[in-house]
PDB file of C-alpha atoms in Angstrom:
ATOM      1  CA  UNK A   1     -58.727  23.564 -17.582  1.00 91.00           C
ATOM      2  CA  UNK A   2     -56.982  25.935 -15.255  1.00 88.00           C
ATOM      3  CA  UNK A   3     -53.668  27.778 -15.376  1.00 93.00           C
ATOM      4  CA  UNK A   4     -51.540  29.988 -13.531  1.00 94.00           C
ATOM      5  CA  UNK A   5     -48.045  31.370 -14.067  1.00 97.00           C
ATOM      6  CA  UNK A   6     -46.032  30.754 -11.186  1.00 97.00           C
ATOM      7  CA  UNK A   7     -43.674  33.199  -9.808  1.00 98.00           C
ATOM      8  CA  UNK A   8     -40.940  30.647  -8.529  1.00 98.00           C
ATOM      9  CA  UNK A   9     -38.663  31.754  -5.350  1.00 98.00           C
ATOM     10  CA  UNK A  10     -35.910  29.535  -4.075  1.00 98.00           C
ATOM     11  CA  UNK A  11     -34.724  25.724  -5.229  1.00 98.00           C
ATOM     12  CA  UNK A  12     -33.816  23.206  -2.366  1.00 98.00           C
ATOM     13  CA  UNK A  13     -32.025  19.770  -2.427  1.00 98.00           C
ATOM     14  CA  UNK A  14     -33.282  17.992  -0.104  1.00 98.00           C
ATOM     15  CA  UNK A  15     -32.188  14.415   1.300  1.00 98.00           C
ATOM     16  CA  UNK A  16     -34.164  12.315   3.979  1.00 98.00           C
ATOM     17  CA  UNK A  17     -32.448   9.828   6.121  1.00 97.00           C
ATOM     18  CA  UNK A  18     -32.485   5.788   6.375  1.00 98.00           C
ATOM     19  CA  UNK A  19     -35.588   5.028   8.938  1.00 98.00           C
ATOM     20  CA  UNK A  20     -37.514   8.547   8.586  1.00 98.00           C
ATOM     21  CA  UNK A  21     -41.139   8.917   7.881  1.00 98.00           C
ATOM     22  CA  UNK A  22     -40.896  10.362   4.429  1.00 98.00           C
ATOM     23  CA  UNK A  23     -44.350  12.899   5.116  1.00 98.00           C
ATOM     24  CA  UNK A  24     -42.796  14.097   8.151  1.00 98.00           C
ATOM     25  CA  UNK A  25     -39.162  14.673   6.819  1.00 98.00           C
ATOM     26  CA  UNK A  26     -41.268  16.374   4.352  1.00 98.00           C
ATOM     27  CA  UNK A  27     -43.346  18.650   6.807  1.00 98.00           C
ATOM     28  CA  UNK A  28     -40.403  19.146   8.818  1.00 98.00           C
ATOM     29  CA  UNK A  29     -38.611  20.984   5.907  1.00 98.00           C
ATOM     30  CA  UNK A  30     -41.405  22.707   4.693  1.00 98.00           C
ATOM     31  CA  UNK A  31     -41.603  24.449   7.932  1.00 97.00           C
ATOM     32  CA  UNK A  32     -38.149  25.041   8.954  1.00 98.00           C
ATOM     33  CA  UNK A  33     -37.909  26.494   5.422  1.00 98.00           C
ATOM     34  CA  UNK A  34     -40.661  28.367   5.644  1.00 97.00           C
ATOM     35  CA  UNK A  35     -42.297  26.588   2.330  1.00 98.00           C
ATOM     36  CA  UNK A  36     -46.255  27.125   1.822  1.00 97.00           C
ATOM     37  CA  UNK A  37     -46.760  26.147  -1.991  1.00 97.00           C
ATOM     38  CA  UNK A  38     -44.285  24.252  -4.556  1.00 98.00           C
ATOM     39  CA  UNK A  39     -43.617  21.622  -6.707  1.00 98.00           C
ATOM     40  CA  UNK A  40     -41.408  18.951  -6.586  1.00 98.00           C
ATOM     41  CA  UNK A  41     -40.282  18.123 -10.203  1.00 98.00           C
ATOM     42  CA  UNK A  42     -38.394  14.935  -8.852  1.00 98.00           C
ATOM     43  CA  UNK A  43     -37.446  12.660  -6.101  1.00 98.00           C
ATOM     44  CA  UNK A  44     -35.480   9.260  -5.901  1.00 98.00           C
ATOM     45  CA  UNK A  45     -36.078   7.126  -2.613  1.00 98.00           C
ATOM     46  CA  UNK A  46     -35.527   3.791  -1.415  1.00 97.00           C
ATOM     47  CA  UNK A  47     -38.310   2.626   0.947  1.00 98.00           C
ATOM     48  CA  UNK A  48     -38.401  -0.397   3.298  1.00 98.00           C
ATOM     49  CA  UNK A  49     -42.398   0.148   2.809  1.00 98.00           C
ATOM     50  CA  UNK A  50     -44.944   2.460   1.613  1.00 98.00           C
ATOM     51  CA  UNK A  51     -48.345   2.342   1.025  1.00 98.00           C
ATOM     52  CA  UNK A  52     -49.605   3.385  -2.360  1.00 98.00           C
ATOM     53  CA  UNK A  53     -53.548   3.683  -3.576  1.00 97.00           C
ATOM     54  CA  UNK A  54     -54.686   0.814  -5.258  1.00 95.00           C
ATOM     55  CA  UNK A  55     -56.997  -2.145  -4.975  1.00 91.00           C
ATOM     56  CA  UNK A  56     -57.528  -5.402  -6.874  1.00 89.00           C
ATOM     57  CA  UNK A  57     -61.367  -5.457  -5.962  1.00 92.00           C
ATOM     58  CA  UNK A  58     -63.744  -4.336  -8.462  1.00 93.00           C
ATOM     59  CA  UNK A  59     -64.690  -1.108  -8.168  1.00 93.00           C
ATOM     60  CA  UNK A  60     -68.006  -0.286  -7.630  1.00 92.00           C
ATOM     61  CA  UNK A  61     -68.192   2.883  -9.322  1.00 94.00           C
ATOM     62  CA  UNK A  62     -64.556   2.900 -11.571  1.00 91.00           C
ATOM     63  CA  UNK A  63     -65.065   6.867 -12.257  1.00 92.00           C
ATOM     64  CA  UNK A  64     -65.052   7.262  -8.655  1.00 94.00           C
ATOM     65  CA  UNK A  65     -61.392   7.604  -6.344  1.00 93.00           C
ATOM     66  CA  UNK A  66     -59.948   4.464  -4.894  1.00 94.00           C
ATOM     67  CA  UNK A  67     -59.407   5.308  -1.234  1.00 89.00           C
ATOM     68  CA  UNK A  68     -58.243   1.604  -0.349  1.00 94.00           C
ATOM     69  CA  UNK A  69     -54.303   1.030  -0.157  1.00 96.00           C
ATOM     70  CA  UNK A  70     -52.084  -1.613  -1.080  1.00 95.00           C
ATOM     71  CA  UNK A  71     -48.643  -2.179   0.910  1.00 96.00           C
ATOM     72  CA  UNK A  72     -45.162  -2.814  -0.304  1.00 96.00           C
ATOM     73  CA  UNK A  73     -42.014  -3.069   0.960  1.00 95.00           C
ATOM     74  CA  UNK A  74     -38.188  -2.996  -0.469  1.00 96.00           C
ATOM     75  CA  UNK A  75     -38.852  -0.752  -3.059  1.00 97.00           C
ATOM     76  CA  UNK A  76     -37.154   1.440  -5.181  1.00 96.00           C
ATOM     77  CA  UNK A  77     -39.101   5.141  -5.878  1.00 97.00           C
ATOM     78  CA  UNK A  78     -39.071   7.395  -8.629  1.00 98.00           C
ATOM     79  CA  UNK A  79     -41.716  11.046  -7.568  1.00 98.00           C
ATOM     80  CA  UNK A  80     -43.078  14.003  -8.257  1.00 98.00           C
ATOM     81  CA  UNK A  81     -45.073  16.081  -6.604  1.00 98.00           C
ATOM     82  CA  UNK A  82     -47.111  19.961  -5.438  1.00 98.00           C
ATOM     83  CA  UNK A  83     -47.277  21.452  -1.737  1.00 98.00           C
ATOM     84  CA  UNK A  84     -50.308  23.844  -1.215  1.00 98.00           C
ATOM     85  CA  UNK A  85     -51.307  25.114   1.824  1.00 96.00           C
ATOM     86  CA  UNK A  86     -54.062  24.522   3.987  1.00 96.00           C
ATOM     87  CA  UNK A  87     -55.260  28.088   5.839  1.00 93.00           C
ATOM     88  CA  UNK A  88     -56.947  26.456   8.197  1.00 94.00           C
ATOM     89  CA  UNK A  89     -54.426  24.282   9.540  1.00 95.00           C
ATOM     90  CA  UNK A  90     -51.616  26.262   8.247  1.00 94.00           C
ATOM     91  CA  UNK A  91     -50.370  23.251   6.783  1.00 96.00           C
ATOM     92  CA  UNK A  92     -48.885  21.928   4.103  1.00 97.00           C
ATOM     93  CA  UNK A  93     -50.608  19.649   2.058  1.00 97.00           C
ATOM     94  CA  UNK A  94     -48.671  17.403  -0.551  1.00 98.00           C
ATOM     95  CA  UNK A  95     -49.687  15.808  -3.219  1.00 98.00           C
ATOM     96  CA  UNK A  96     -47.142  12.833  -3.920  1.00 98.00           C
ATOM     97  CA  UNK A  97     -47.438  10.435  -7.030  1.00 98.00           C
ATOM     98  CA  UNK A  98     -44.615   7.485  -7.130  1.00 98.00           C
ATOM     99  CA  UNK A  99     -43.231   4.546  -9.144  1.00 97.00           C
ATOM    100  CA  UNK A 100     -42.091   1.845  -6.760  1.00 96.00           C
ATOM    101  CA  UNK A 101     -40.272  -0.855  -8.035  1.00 95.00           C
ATOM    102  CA  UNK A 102     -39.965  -3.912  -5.301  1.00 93.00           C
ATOM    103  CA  UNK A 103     -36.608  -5.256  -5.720  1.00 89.00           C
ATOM    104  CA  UNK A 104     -37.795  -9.130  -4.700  1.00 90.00           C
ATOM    105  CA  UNK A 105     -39.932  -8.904  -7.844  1.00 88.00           C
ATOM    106  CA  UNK A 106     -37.667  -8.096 -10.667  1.00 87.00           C
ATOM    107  CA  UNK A 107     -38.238  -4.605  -9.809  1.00 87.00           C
ATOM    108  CA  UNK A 108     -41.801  -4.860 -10.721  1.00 89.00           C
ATOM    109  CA  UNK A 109     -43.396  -1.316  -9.978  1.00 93.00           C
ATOM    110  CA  UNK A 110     -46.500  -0.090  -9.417  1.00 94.00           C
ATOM    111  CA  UNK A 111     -47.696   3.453  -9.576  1.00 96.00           C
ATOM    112  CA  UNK A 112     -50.340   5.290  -7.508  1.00 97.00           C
ATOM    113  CA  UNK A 113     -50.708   8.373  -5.393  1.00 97.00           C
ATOM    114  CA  UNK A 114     -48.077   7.692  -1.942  1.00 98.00           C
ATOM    115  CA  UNK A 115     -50.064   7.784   1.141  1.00 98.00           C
ATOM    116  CA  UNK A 116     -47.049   6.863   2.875  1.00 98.00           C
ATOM    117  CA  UNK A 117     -43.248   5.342   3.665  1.00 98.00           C
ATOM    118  CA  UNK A 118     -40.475   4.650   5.549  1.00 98.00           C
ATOM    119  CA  UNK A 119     -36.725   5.576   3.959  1.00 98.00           C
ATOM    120  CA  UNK A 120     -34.661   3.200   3.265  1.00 98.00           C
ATOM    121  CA  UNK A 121     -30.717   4.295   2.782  1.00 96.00           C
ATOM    122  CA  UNK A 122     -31.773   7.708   1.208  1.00 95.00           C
ATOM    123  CA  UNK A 123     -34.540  10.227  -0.135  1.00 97.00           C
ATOM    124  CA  UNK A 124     -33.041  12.577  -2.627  1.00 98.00           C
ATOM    125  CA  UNK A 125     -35.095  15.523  -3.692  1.00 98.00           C
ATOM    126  CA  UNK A 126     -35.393  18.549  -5.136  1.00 98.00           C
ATOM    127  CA  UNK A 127     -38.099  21.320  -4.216  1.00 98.00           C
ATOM    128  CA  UNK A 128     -39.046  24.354  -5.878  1.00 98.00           C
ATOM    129  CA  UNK A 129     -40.820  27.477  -4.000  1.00 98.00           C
ATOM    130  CA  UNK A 130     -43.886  29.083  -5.600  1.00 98.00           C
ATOM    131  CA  UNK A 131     -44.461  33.002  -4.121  1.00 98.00           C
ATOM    132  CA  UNK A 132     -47.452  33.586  -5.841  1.00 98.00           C
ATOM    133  CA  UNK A 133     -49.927  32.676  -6.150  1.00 97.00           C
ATOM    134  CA  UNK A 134     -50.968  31.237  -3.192  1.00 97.00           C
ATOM    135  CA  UNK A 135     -51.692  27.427  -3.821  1.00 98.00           C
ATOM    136  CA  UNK A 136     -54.662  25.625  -2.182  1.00 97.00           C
ATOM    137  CA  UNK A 137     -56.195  22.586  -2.376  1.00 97.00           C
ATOM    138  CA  UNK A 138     -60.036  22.509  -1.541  1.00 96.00           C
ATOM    139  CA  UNK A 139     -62.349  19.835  -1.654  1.00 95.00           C
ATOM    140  CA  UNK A 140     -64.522  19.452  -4.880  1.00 96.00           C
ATOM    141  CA  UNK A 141     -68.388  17.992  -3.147  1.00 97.00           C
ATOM    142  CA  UNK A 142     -69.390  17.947  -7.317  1.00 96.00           C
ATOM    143  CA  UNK A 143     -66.295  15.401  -7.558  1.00 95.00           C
ATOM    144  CA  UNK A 144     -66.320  13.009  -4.828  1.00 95.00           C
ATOM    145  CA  UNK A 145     -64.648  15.454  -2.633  1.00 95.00           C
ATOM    146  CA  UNK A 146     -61.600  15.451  -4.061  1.00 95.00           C
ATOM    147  CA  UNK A 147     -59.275  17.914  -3.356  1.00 95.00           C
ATOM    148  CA  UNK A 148     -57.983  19.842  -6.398  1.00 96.00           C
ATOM    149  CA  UNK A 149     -55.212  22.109  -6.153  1.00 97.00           C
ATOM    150  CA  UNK A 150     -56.619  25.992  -7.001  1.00 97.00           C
ATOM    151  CA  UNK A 151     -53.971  29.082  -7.948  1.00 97.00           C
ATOM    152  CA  UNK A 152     -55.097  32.486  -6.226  1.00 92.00           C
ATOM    153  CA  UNK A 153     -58.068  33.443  -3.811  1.00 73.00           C
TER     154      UNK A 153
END
């Protein structure tokens, strides 16, 4: 286990617009905002069509990440999510998690990391600022490569 206090700075509402690419809108406001490491405690979306992680093949190893994707479209979204930044890149990297509920299906959802979507009607979202410490999110080579988000240097 591994915690941090965070030192939180400012807190943003945030809305995306019908048709946008919800990573970009996302990147896009993270740099005109100047935002390197957060959290976002919520989001509520409608998307035309996203793509979330998931599979319905076995899984060869089931301890191991899924990095296959399954697509759906009309769906209603409930996030949460963390923004670290890459020093390399100087990017931000998010870490998204959703419930989509597809409206054709009784609102059946399905829940996964979001790899990505397309707005429908609205994106409404709130993000908080960390200042310190810095947030990061290396690759683990002991854990498939994952990467794991890290507080500090």
């Amino acid at each position: 286990m591994r915690a941090h206090e965070l030192t939180t700075g400012r807190t943003f509402g945030v809305t995306f617009d019908h048709g946008e690419d919800f990573f970009t809108a996302l990147t896009d406001f993270c740099r005109a905002h100047d935002i390197r490491h957060g959290y976002i405690p919520m989001f509520l979306a409608g998307f035309a069509e996203a793509e979330i992680v998931g599979t319905c093949d076995k899984l060869p190893d089931p301890h191991a990440p899924v990095w296959s994707k399954v697509h759906v479209e009309n769906a209603e979204a409930l996030g949460v999510g963390t923004l670290a930044h890459d020093p390399d890149t100087d990017q931000v990297l998010p870490h998204i998690h959703v419930s989509l509920g597809r409206k054709e299906l009784s609102a059946t959802a399905h829940t996964s990391h979001l790899l990505s979507a397309r707005v429908q009607f609205l994106t409404e979202m709130i993000v908080v600022e960390v200042t310190a410490p810095t947030m990061t999110r290396p690759r683990n080579p002991h854990l498939y490569d994952v990467p794991l988000l890290t507080f500090g240097t």
